[in-house]
Amino acid sequence: MSIKRYPGCAYVDTTVDALLELGPPPAADVASVVVEAGVLTCGMDAMSQGYAAVRMPTPVTINFSIPWTVAVTLVAGRLTPVEVNEEWLTTHHRELATVADRVSLRHDWSLTLRTAEAMAPLLPVRTITAGTPTRRLLAAVRRTRRGHKGIRVGVGDGMALLRALREGGIGAAGRAATGQPWAPAALDAFTMTFPARVRVRLRDGRELVAERDVPHGGAGNMRTGPDVVSREKLSACGPAVWGSRGTENLVEAIDSDAAGLWRLLGTPAGN
């Protein structure tokens, strides 16, 4: 299980983690931001552009846009439910749009390969595709490329992929290629890997760089795992729903695995 620390798609989490690791710096001090990420993050952002780029972002569309997510994080210095609401976004729209225009997203094959390595034991490619003719597999790839235009593979991308394979390899993917899909041992060992590298160029010429592979709250994060983040979110957001005492009762029920937990979840503040 993984718990998202921020309101947004899981594919933006490591970008926000990296930004916050850098401070984040005040938005007024930032000249440009380059986010390097894997194919899933790039594909998500590409699919969001038709919605997020043509009008003021909403609490929904901002969830899938790297430029708008970066802009909110820099302007507010954080990313919480307080910022992801229509009133806050409308009030800060001009400043957010200015910052978002300075943000670019680039695909990095080495980061995509890290995700493939992490997913391979869960979804072994050879086992999943066994018995499927090569022609059908290629047709599926072509359909995917037509429907998801986040990554366009050119000569430069091919060279980058070869370089990433040579430098990092796909050891885990290869070793797990013929395993059992969703094997219990693979689930127990799974690390939710959606890498992002953030390069912030400041107006004074300095460049700040941070990189995160596994988001806070992600399975396999040894520093800030799902349990820690779920408790953070319950502590921060629970009182608005269940009141302070009701939230404390929930924490106690969770810790003791009390039979009345579901009843407490259905009891709003004041009751």
XYZ file of C-alpha atoms in Angstrom:
271
model
C 0.000 0.000 0.000
C 1.101 3.556 -0.713
C -0.299 6.810 0.689
C -0.017 10.073 -1.244
C 1.304 12.956 0.855
C 0.069 15.597 -1.600
C -3.260 16.237 -3.359
C -2.435 15.139 -6.887
C -1.587 12.204 -9.103
C 1.057 9.901 -7.639
C 3.262 10.692 -10.637
C 3.808 14.274 -9.387
C 4.845 13.287 -5.868
C 8.587 12.882 -6.386
C 8.721 16.195 -8.253
C 7.143 17.924 -5.255
C 9.393 16.005 -2.849
C 12.467 17.207 -4.735
C 11.232 20.820 -4.851
C 10.546 20.869 -1.126
C 13.972 19.355 -0.489
C 15.393 22.470 -2.171
C 13.528 24.785 0.174
C 11.648 25.475 -1.981
C 13.155 28.792 -3.113
C 10.810 31.809 -3.355
C 8.979 31.875 -6.671
C 10.272 35.389 -7.371
C 13.869 34.102 -7.244
C 13.293 31.341 -9.818
C 14.313 31.933 -13.435
C 13.414 28.457 -14.715
C 12.660 24.914 -13.626
C 13.469 21.754 -15.560
C 11.868 18.522 -14.389
C 13.375 15.295 -15.723
C 11.130 12.288 -15.268
C 10.134 8.893 -16.578
C 7.616 7.931 -19.219
C 4.662 7.648 -16.824
C 5.046 11.192 -15.521
C 5.621 12.571 -19.020
C 2.625 10.700 -20.387
C 0.411 11.946 -17.562
C 1.463 15.546 -18.184
C 0.939 15.248 -21.945
C -2.600 13.974 -21.442
C -3.364 16.886 -19.102
C -2.202 19.633 -21.452
C -5.424 19.836 -23.403
C -7.261 20.638 -20.171
C -4.714 22.556 -18.095
C -3.188 24.715 -20.837
C -6.286 26.354 -22.298
C -7.896 27.876 -19.208
C -7.458 28.498 -15.528
C -6.503 25.220 -13.834
C -9.050 23.576 -11.593
C -8.488 21.433 -8.493
C -8.823 18.456 -10.856
C -6.701 19.442 -13.859
C -3.828 20.748 -11.745
C -3.416 17.254 -10.286
C -1.962 15.948 -13.543
C 0.116 18.908 -14.727
C 3.793 19.203 -13.827
C 4.103 22.953 -14.658
C 1.041 23.918 -12.610
C 2.001 21.618 -9.736
C 5.498 23.122 -9.646
C 4.013 26.621 -9.806
C 1.700 26.028 -6.842
C 4.516 24.486 -4.799
C 6.836 27.429 -5.472
C 4.227 30.152 -4.933
C 2.793 28.633 -1.743
C 5.956 26.959 -0.496
C 3.972 23.758 -0.102
C 1.244 21.641 -1.738
C -1.773 20.941 0.464
C -5.574 20.864 0.117
C -5.559 24.552 1.104
C -3.954 25.442 -2.240
C -5.792 22.929 -4.381
C -9.172 24.631 -4.337
C -10.879 26.995 -6.754
C -10.702 30.090 -4.540
C -6.949 29.861 -3.933
C -6.186 29.022 -7.562
C -8.309 31.925 -8.799
C -6.749 34.391 -6.371
C -3.197 33.422 -7.376
C -3.842 32.637 -11.039
C -1.690 35.378 -12.557
C 1.348 34.558 -10.427
C 0.877 30.823 -10.982
C 0.656 31.255 -14.756
C 3.867 33.298 -14.785
C 5.746 30.601 -12.876
C 4.222 27.717 -14.859
C 5.519 29.288 -18.080
C 9.063 28.880 -16.732
C 8.683 25.135 -16.125
C 9.632 22.470 -18.667
C 9.400 18.687 -18.500
C 11.893 16.330 -20.147
C 11.898 12.576 -20.464
C 14.919 10.671 -19.153
C 15.246 7.026 -20.199
C 17.380 6.170 -17.169
C 14.492 7.214 -14.900
C 11.995 5.187 -16.940
C 14.275 2.170 -16.558
C 14.262 2.552 -12.775
C 10.478 2.289 -12.814
C 10.684 -0.737 -15.121
C 13.143 -2.377 -12.734
C 10.794 -1.818 -9.807
C 7.712 -3.075 -11.666
C 9.347 -6.086 -13.331
C 8.969 -8.530 -10.415
C 5.248 -7.685 -10.193
C 4.538 -7.755 -13.927
C 7.111 -10.024 -15.596
C 7.006 -9.164 -19.283
C 7.808 -12.578 -20.736
C 5.167 -14.291 -18.629
C 2.496 -11.712 -19.458
C 3.210 -11.764 -23.193
C 3.797 -15.504 -23.513
C 1.896 -16.887 -26.483
C 1.165 -13.470 -27.982
C 2.477 -13.167 -31.562
C 5.102 -10.483 -32.136
C 2.866 -8.848 -34.733
C 0.108 -8.301 -32.178
C 2.571 -6.907 -29.636
C 3.926 -4.415 -32.165
C 0.391 -3.402 -33.123
C -0.387 -2.777 -29.448
C 2.710 -0.591 -29.137
C 1.644 1.426 -32.182
C -1.865 1.923 -30.779
C -0.406 3.058 -27.471
C 1.866 5.562 -29.191
C -1.057 6.976 -31.173
C -3.207 7.362 -28.082
C -0.519 8.618 -25.705
C 1.761 11.186 -27.247
C 3.737 12.083 -24.132
C 6.850 10.420 -25.543
C 7.925 10.656 -29.167
C 10.836 8.320 -29.819
C 13.365 9.808 -32.195
C 16.997 9.072 -32.995
C 18.146 10.996 -29.942
C 15.805 9.026 -27.700
C 17.091 5.754 -29.128
C 20.654 6.760 -28.327
C 19.618 7.850 -24.831
C 17.898 4.507 -24.237
C 20.959 2.568 -25.383
C 23.163 4.683 -23.121
C 20.847 4.124 -20.149
C 20.809 0.380 -20.773
C 24.588 0.301 -21.020
C 25.088 2.336 -17.839
C 22.310 0.963 -15.663
C 21.138 -2.196 -17.363
C 17.839 -3.921 -16.670
C 19.110 -6.567 -14.298
C 16.022 -6.910 -12.128
C 13.724 -6.746 -15.126
C 15.650 -9.485 -16.844
C 15.866 -11.704 -13.785
C 12.145 -11.366 -13.094
C 11.008 -11.616 -16.703
C 9.527 -15.080 -16.326
C 8.226 -14.941 -12.760
C 4.650 -15.169 -11.534
C 2.580 -11.968 -11.937
C 1.647 -10.344 -8.638
C 3.636 -12.879 -6.648
C 3.193 -12.350 -2.872
C 6.952 -12.068 -2.342
C 7.186 -9.436 -5.078
C 4.352 -7.451 -3.507
C 6.052 -7.566 -0.111
C 9.311 -6.282 -1.608
C 7.771 -3.719 -3.969
C 9.187 -0.192 -4.024
C 6.944 2.399 -5.690
C 9.495 4.024 -7.980
C 8.520 7.109 -10.012
C 11.815 9.053 -10.203
C 12.076 12.772 -10.818
C 15.038 15.114 -11.011
C 14.375 18.829 -10.521
C 16.761 21.548 -11.694
C 15.931 25.040 -10.448
C 17.837 27.900 -12.059
C 17.812 30.988 -9.845
C 17.941 34.551 -11.101
C 21.402 34.983 -9.569
C 22.715 32.201 -11.827
C 22.887 29.385 -9.284
C 21.367 25.990 -10.065
C 19.742 23.866 -7.378
C 19.278 20.162 -8.101
C 17.402 17.465 -6.188
C 16.298 13.978 -7.143
C 13.840 11.559 -5.599
C 13.000 8.001 -6.632
C 10.356 6.853 -4.140
C 7.832 9.418 -2.874
C 7.105 10.066 0.774
C 4.358 7.619 1.665
C 5.292 5.261 -1.148
C 5.736 1.545 -0.594
C 9.401 0.863 0.059
C 10.234 4.355 1.340
C 12.321 3.522 4.381
C 12.421 7.096 5.740
C 8.799 8.176 5.371
C 6.641 5.168 4.639
C 2.879 4.811 4.188
C 2.164 4.527 7.923
C 3.956 7.791 8.738
C 2.251 9.742 5.952
C -1.202 8.311 6.679
C -0.878 9.486 10.290
C 0.306 12.914 9.138
C -2.737 13.274 6.887
C -5.162 12.052 9.552
C -3.705 14.509 12.072
C -3.829 17.428 9.624
C -7.175 16.790 7.933
C -9.095 14.660 10.429
C -10.283 17.432 12.785
C -12.198 19.140 9.962
C -14.280 15.967 9.553
C -14.342 14.264 12.961
C -13.210 17.028 15.325
C -10.067 16.899 17.462
C -11.412 14.342 19.921
C -12.940 12.245 17.165
C -9.596 12.168 15.358
C -7.859 11.081 18.557
C -10.425 8.303 18.934
C -9.675 7.160 15.391
C -5.936 7.039 16.063
C -6.535 4.977 19.196
C -8.873 2.630 17.321
C -6.341 2.161 14.524
C -3.514 1.430 16.959
C -5.587 -1.117 18.859
C -7.301 -2.536 15.759
C -10.611 -1.862 17.496
C -13.781 -3.440 16.166
C -15.562 -0.072 16.329
C -13.280 1.659 13.818
C -15.866 1.720 11.021
C -18.470 3.200 13.359
C -16.048 5.988 14.328
C -15.296 6.736 10.681
C -19.005 7.339 10.128
C -19.350 9.690 13.100
C -18.912 13.348 12.050
C -17.653 16.092 14.356
C -20.094 17.110 17.087
C -21.830 13.730 17.330
